[in-house]
Coordinates of C-alpha atoms and ligand atoms in Angstrom, one line a residue:
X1 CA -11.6 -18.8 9.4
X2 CA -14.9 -20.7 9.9
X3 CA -15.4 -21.9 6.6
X4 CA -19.0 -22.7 7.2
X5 CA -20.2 -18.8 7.0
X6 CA -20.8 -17.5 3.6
X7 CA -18.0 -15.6 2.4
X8 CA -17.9 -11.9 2.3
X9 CA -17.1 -10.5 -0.9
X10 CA -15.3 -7.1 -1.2
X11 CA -14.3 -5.5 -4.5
X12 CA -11.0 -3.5 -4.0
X13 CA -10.5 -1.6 -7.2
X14 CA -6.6 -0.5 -7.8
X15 CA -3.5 -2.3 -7.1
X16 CA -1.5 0.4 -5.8
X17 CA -0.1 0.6 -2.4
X18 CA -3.2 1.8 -0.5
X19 CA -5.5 -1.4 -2.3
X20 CA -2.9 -4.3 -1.2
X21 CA -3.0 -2.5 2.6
X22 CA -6.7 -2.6 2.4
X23 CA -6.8 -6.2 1.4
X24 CA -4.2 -6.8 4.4
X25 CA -6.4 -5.5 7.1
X26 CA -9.5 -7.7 5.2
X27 CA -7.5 -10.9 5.4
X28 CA -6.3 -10.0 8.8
X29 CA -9.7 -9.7 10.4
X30 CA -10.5 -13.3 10.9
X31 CA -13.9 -13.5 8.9
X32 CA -14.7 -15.3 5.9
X33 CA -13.6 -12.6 3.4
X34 CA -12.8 -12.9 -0.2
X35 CA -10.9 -10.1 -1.9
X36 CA -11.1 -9.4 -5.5
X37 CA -8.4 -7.3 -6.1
X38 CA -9.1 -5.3 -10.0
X39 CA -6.8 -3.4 -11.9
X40 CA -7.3 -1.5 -14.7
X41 CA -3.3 -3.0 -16.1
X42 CA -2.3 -6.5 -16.3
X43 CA 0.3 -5.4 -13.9
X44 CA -0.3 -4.7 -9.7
X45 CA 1.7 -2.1 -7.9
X46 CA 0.6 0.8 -9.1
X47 CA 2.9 3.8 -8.3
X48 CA 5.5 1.1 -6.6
X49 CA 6.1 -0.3 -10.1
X50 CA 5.3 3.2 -12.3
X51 CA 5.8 5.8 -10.0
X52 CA 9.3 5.1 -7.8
X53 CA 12.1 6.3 -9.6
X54 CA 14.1 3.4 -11.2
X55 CA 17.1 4.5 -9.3
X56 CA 15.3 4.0 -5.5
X57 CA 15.2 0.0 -5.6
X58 CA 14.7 0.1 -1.5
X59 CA 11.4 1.8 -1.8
X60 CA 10.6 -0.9 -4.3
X61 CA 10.9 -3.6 -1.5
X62 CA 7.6 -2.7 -1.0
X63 CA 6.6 -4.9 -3.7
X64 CA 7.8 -7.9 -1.0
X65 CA 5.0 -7.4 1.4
X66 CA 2.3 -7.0 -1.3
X67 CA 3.3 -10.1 -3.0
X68 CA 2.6 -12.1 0.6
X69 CA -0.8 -10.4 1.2
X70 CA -1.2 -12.2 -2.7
X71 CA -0.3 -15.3 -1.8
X72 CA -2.8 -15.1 1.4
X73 CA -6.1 -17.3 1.2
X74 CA -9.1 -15.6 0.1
X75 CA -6.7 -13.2 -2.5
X76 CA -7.9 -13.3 -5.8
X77 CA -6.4 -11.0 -8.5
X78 CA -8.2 -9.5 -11.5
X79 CA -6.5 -7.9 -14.0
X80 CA -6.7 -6.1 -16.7
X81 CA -10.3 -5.0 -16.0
X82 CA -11.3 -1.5 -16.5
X83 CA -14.2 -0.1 -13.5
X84 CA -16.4 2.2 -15.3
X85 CA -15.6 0.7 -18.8
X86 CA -15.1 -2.9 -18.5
X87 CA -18.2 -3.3 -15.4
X88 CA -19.6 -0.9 -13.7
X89 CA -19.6 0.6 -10.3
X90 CA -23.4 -0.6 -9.5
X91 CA -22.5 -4.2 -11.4
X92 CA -19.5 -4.4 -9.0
X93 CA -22.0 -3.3 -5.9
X94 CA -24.5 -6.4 -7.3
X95 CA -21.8 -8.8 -7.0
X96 CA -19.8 -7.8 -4.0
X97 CA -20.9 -6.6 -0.3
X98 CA -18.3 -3.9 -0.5
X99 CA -16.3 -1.9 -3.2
X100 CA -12.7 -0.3 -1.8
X101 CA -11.8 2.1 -4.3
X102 CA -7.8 2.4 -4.4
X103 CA -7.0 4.2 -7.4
X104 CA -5.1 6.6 -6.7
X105 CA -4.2 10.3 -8.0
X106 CA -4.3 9.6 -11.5
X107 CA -3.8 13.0 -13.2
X108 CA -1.6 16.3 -12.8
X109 CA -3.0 19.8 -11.3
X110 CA -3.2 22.4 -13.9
X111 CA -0.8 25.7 -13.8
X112 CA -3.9 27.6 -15.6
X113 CA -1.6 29.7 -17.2
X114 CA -1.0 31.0 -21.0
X115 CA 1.1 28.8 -23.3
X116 CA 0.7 25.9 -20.7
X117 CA 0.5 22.9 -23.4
X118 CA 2.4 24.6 -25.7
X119 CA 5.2 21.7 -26.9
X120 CA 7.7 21.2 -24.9
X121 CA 5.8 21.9 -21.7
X122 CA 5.5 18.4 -20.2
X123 CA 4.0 17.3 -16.6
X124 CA 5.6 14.6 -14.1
X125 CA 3.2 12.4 -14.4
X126 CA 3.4 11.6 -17.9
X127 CA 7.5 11.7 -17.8
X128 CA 8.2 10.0 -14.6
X129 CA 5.3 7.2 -16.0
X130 CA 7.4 7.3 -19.6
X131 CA 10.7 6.7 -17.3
X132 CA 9.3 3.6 -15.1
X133 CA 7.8 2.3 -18.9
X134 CA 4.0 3.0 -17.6
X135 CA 2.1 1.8 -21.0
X136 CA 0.0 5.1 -20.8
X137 CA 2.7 7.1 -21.7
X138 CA 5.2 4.6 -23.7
X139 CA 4.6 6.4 -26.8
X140 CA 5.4 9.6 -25.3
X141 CA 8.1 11.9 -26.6
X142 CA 10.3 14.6 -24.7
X143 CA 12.5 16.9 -26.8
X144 CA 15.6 16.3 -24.8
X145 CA 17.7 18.3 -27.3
X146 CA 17.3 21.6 -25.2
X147 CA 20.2 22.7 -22.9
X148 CA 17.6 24.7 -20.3
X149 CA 14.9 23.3 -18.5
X150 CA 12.6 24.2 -16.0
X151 CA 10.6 21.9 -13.5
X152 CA 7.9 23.7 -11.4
X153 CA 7.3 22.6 -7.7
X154 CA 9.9 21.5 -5.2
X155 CA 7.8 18.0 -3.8
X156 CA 9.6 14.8 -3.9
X157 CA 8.5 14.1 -7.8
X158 CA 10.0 17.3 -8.9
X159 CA 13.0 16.1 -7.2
X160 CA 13.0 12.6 -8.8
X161 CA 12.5 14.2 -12.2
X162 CA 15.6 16.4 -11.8
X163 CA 17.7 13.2 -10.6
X164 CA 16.3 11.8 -13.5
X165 CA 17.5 14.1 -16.1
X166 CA 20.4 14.9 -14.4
X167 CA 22.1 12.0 -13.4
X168 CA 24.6 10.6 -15.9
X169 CA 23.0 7.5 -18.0
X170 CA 26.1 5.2 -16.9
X171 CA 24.3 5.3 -13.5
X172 CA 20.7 4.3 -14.9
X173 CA 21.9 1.8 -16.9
X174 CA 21.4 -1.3 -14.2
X175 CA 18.4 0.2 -12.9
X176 CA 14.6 -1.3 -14.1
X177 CA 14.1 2.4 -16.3
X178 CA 12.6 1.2 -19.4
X179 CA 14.9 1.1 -22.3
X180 CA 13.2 3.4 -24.5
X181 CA 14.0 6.1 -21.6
X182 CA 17.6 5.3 -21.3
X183 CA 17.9 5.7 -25.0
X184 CA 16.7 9.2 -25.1
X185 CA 18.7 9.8 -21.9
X186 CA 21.8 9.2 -23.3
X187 CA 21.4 11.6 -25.9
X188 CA 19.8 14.2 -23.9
X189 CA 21.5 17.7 -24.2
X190 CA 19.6 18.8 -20.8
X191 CA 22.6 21.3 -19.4
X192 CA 20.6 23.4 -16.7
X193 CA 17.9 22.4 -14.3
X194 CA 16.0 24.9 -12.5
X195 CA 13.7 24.1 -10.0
X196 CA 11.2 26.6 -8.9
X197 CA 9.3 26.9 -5.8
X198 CA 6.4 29.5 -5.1
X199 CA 7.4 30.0 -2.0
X200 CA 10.5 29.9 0.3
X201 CA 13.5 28.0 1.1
X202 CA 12.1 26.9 4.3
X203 CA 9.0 26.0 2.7
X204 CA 10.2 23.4 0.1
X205 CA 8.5 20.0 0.1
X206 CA 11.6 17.6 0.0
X207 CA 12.3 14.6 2.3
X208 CA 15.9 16.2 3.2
X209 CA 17.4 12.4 2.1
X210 CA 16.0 13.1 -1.1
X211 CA 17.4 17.0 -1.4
X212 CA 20.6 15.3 -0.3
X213 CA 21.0 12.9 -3.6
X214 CA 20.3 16.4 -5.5
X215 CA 23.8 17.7 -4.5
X216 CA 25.5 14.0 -4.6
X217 CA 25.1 13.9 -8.3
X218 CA 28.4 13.2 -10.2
X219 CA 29.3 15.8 -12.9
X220 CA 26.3 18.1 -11.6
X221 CA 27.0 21.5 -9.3
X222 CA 23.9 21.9 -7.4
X223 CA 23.5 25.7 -7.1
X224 CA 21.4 28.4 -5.2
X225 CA 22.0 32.0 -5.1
X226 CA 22.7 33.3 -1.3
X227 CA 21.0 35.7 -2.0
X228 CA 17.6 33.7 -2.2
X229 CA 18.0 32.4 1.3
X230 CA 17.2 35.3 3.6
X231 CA 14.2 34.3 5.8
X232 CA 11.9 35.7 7.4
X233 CA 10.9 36.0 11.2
X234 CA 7.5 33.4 10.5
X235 CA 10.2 31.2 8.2
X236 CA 12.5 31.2 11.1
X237 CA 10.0 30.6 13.4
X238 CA 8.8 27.2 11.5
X239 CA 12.3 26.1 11.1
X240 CA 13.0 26.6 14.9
X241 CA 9.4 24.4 15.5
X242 CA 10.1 20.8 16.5
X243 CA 7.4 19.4 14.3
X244 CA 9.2 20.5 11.4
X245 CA 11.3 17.4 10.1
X246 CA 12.7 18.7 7.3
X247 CA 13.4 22.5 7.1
X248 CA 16.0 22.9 9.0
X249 CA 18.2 19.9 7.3
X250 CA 17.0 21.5 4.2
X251 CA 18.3 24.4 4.7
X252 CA 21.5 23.1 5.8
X253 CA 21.6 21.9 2.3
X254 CA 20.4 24.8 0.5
X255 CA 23.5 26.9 2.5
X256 CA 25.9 24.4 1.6
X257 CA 24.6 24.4 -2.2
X258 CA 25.1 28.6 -2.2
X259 CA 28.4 28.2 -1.3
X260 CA 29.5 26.4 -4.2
X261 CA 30.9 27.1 -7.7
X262 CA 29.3 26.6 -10.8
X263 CA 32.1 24.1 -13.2
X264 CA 32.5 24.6 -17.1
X265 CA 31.2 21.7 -18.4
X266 CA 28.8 20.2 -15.6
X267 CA 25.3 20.1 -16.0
X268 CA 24.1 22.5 -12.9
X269 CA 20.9 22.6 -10.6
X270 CA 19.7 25.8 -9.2
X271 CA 17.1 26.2 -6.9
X272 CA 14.6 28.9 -7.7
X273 CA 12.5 30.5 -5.0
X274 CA 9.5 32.8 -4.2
X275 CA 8.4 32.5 -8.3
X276 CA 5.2 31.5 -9.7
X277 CA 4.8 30.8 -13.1
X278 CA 2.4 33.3 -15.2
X279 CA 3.1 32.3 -18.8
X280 CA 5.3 30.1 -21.1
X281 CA 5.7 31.7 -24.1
X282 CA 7.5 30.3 -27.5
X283 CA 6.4 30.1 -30.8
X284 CA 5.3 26.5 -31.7
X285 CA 7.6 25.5 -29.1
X286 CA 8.7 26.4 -25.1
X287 CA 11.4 29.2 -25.6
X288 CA 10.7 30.6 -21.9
X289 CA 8.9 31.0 -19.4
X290 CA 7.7 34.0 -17.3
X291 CA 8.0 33.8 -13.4
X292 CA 6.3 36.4 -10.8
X293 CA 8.1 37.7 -8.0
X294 CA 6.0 36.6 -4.8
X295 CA 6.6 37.5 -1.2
X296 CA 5.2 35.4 1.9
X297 CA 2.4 36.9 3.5
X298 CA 0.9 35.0 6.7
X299 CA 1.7 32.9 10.2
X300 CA 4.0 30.8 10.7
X301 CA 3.0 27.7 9.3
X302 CA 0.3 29.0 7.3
X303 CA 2.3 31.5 4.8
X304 CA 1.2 31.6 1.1
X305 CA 2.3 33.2 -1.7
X306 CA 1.5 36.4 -2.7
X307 CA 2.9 37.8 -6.3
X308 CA 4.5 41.4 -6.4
X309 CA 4.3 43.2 -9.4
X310 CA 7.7 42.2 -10.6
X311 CA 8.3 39.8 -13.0
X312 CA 11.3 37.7 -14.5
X313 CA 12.0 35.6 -17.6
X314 CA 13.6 32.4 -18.1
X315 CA 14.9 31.3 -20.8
X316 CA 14.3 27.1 -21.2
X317 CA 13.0 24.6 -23.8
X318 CA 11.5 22.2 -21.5
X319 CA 9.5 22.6 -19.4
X320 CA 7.9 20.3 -16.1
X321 CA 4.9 20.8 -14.1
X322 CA 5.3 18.6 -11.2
X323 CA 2.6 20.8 -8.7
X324 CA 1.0 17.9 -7.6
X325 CA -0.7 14.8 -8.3
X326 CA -5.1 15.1 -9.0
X327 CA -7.1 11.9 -8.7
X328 CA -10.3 11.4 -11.6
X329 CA -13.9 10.9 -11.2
X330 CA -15.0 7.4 -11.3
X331 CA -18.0 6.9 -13.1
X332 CA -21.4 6.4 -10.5
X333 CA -19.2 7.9 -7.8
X334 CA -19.3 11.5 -6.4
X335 CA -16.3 13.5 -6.8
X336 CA -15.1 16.4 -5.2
X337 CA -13.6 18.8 -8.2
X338 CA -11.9 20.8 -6.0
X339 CA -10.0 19.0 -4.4
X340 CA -10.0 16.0 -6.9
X341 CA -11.0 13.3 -4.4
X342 CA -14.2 11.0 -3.8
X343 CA -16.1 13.0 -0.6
X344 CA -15.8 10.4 2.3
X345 CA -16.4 9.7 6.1
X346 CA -13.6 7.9 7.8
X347 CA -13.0 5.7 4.4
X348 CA -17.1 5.8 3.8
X349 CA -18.1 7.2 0.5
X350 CA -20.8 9.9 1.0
X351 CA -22.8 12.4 -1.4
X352 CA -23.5 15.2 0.5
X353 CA -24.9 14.2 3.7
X354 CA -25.5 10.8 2.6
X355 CA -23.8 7.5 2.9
X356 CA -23.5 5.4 -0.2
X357 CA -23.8 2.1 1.3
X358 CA -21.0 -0.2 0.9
X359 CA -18.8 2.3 -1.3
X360 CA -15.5 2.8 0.9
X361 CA -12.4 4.6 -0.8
X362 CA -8.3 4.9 0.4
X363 CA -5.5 6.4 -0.3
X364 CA -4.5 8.8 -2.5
X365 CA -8.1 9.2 -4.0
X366 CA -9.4 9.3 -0.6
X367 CA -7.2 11.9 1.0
X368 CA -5.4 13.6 -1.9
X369 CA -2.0 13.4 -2.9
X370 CA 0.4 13.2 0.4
X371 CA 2.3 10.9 2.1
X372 CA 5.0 8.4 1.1
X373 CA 4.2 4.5 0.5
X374 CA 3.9 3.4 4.1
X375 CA 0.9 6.6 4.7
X376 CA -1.3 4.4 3.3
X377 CA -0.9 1.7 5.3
X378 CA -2.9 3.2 8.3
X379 CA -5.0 5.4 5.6
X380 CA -6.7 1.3 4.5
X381 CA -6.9 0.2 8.1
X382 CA -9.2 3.0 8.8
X383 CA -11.6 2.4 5.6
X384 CA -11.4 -1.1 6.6
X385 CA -12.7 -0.4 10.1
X386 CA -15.8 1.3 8.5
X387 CA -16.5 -1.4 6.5
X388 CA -16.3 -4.2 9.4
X389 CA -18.3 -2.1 11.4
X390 CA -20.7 -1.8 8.8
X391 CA -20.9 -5.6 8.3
X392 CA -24.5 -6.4 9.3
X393 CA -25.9 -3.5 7.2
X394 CA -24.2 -4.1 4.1
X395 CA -24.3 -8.3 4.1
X396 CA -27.9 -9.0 4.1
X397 CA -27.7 -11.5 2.2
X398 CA -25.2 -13.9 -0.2
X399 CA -23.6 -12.3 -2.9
X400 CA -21.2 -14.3 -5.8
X401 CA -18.4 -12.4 -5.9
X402 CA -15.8 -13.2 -8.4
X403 CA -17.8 -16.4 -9.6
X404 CA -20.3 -14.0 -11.1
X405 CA -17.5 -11.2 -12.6
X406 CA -15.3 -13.8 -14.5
X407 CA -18.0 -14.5 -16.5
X408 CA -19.5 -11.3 -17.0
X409 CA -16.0 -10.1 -18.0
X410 CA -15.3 -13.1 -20.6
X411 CA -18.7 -12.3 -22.0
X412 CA -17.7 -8.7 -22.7
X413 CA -14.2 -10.1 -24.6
X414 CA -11.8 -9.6 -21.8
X415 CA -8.8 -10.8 -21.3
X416 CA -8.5 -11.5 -17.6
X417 CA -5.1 -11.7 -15.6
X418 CA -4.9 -13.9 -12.4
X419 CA -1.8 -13.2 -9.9
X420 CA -0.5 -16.5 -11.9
X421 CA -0.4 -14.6 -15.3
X422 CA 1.2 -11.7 -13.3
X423 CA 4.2 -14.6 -12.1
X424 CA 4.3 -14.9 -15.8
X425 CA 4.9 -11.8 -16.9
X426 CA 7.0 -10.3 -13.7
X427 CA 9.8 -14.0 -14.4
X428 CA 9.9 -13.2 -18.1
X429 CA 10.5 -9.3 -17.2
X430 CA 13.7 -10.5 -15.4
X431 CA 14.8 -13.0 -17.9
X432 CA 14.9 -10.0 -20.2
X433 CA 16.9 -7.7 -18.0
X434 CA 19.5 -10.8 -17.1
X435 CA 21.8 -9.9 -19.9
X436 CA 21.9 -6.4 -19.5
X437 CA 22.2 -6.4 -15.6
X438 CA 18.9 -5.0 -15.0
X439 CA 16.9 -6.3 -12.3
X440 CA 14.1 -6.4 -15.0
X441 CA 13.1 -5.0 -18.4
X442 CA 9.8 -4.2 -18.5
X443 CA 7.1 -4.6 -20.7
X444 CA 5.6 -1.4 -22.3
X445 CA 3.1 -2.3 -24.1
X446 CA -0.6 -4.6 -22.9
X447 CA -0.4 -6.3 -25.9
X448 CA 3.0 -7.7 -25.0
X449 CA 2.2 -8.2 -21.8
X450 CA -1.5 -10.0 -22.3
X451 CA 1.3 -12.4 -25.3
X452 CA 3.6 -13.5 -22.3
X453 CA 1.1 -15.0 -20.2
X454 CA -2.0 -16.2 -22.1
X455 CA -3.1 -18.8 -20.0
X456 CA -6.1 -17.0 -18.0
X457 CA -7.1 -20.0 -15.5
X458 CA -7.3 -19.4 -12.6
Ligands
LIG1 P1 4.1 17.8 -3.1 O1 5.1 17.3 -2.1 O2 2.8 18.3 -2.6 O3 4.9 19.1 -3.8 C1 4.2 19.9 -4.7 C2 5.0 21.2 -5.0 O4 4.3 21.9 -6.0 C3 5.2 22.1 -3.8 O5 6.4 22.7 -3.8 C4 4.0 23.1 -4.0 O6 4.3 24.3 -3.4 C5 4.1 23.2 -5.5 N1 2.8 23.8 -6.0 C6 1.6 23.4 -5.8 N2 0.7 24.1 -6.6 C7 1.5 25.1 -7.2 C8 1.2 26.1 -8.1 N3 -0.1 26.4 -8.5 N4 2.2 26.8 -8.6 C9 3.5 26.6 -8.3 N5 3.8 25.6 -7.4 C10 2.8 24.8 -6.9 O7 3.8 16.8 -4.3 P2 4.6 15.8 -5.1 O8 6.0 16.2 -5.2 O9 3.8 15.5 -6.3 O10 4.6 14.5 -4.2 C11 3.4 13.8 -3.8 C12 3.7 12.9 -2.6 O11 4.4 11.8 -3.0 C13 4.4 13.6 -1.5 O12 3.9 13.2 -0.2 C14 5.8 13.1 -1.7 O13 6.6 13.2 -0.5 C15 5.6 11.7 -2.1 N6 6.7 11.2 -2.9 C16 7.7 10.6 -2.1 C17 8.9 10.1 -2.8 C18 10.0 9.5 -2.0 O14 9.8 9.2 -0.8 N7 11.1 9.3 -2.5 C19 9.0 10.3 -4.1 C20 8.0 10.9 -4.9 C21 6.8 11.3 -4.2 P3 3.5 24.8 -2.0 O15 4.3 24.1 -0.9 O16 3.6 26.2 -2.0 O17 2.1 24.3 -2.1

């Protein structure tokens, strides 16, 4: 690094997956750049630390090669520090040449359906953030006390909510789930799972390892009803396709799950096909839910569902929407409602036709909810590119960076985080978990976790 240059200063908001991979290919390129990395909790990770289920350490190991890009010269961690609350998008643009915006898919799609928030009716994101002790959703409640429960998609979440609530709680125990979860676990009642897909069999979402775990559960029978797997020609046809990685394992699965027998006793999974939801009804509460009968209409790869006139009931007190994640507008940033992203151009933020110099967004709130952890990786190195190639536009002139922020921030009463108050916080979290054999208990809670580290020097 030629240290005589002046520095470049980018801004990468979010410390999710998609952020630290962006702040990798910045370090990497061999110029003078400094990267503020600002999150909104005193915590970095983002859905590595609240989103992975407790009981999938591997994909955790993740949280390995963020903590080197940390450590890299030129990394500087701010957190605690809200963008649009805290300082705003054009104060971040007047201190900084560049502004990444990592922040993922914050929010849940709607079913925009009748009785929808009745109680009871929960979504994934707030229970899988309640489970991994997200403090967003640590005063959440779920009335685990009903035997019958419904979970609506068939992507990888639904699947890790099912796990979740089906597993027995001996098995959680030594995992990183926050405690509060486990205790509600271990009195749940939860008896029957049913997880309903729109469309077919062949069309499910599931990683086949993860469909796999389903049926390995101990105490569960993991159930579908032949008679849901009859396919048709475009079905077959996408199976038989050799860009299809996981249909036909799926399947595999879903034949050997029909020929098993439900067990007095066990808690059971059944896997629901070609049903949409129309209403939840209940009074004061989720009692059931009302499902339309849909056929596929369409090519092969392209097949939708299209509701009949029939209709079926369920009866179950809990219900999940896990349909997909939705990301939120960013205050001073365009959005695009319909598909809840920020409008872009190869990583470049643009309103309309227009570029908003040195605005670049990744990830999930750049192209929408897909992918697992390492997506992102090549997702940042493409917004990166942008930016570099954008270099002699956007750095006219010298810009403070973080020397500027820190005291802007401490002005308005904040409470900033360094990576050395996150070292804090992370050793004390495993201290706590030591004597139950957890690799860590989290904190729930800022308050608790601003009290374990309030040294704020950098
Ligand atoms: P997803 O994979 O897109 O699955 C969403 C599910 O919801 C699909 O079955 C979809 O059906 C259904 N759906 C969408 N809109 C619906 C509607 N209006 N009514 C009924 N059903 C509807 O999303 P996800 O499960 O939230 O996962 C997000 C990403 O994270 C995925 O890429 C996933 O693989 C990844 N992830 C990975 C892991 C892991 O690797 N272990 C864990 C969690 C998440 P259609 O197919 O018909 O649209």
């Amino acid at each position: 690094m030629e240290s005589a240059a002046p520095a470049i200063h980018v801004a990468i908001v979010g410390a999710g997956p998609s952020g630290f991979y962006a702040a990798e290919a910045l370090l990497r390129s061999g110029l003078p750049v400094r990267v503020d990395m600002i999150e909104r909790l005193p915590t970095p990770f983002g859905l590595v630390r609240s989103g992975v289920a407790p009981d999938h350490p591997k994909l955790k190991e993740a949280i390995l090669v963020y903590e080197r890009i940390a450590r890299a010269p030129g990394f500087n961690f701010l957190g605690n520090v809200s963008v649009g609350r805290d300082v705003s998008v054009a104060e971040l643009r007047s201190t900084h040449h560049a502004v990444v915006f990592a922040c993922g898919a914050e929010t849940d799609r709607q079913m925009d359906i009748p009785g929808e928030d009745l109680p009871g009716s929960y979504t994934a994101t707030e229970f899988v953030g309640w489970f991994n002790g997200h403090p967003d959703y640590r005063d959440r409640t779920f009335d685990l006390s009903r035997e019958s429960v419904a979970i609506i998609g068939q992507g990888n979440v639904a699947a890790d909510v099912c796990r979740i609530l089906a597993k027995p709680v001996t098995e959680l125990r030594t995992t990183d789930i926050a405690e509060h979860a486990l205790d509600a676990l271990a009195e749940s009642r939860v008896k029957e799972i049913h997880v309903i897909g729109r469309r077919g069999p062949a069309q499910a979402k599931f990683t086949t390892k993860e469909l796999r775990e389903l049926g390995e559960i101990a105490d569960c029978a993991t159930l579908v009803d032949p008679g849901e797997l009859v396919l048709n020609a475009e079905s077959e046809t996408e199976l038989a396709h050799r860009s299809n990685i996981s249909g036909p394992g799926n399947l595999s699965l879903f034949r050997a799950f029909a020929s098993r027998k439900a067990q007095l006793g066990r808690r059971t999974i059944w896997f629901r096909f070609h049903l949409s939801p129309a209403a939840l009804i209940g009074d004061g509460h989720v009692e059931k839910i009302i499902l339309t009968c849909n056929r596929l209409v369409g090519a092969p790869f392209a097949q939708v569902a299209q509701p009949t006139e029939e209709q079926i009931e369920l009866s179950c007190g809990l219900v999940f929407r896990s349909i997909g994640y939705r990301g939120v507008p960013i205050p001073g940033l365009p959005f695009d409602e319909s598909r809840g992203t920020v409008p872009h151009a190869s990583g470049r933020v643009v309103d309309g036709a227009k570029a908003l110099e040195g605005f670049y967004v990744t990830g999930w709130l750049k192209r929408g909810p897909t992918g697992i952890i390492g997506t992102n990786r090549a997702d940042s190195v493409e917004t990166v590119q942008s930016l570099l190639a954008e270099l002699p536009k956007i750095c006219d002139r010298e810009k403070p960076g973080a020397e500027a922020l820190r005291p802007l921030l401490e002005r308005r009463g904040i409470q900033l985080l360094h990576y050395q108050n996150w070292a804090m916080i992370d050793s004390a979290e495993i201290d706590r978990g030591k004597p139950k054999g957890k690799p860590r208990e989290k904190f729930t809670r800022v308050d608790e976790m601003l009290a374990v580290s309030p040294d704020n020097a950098p």
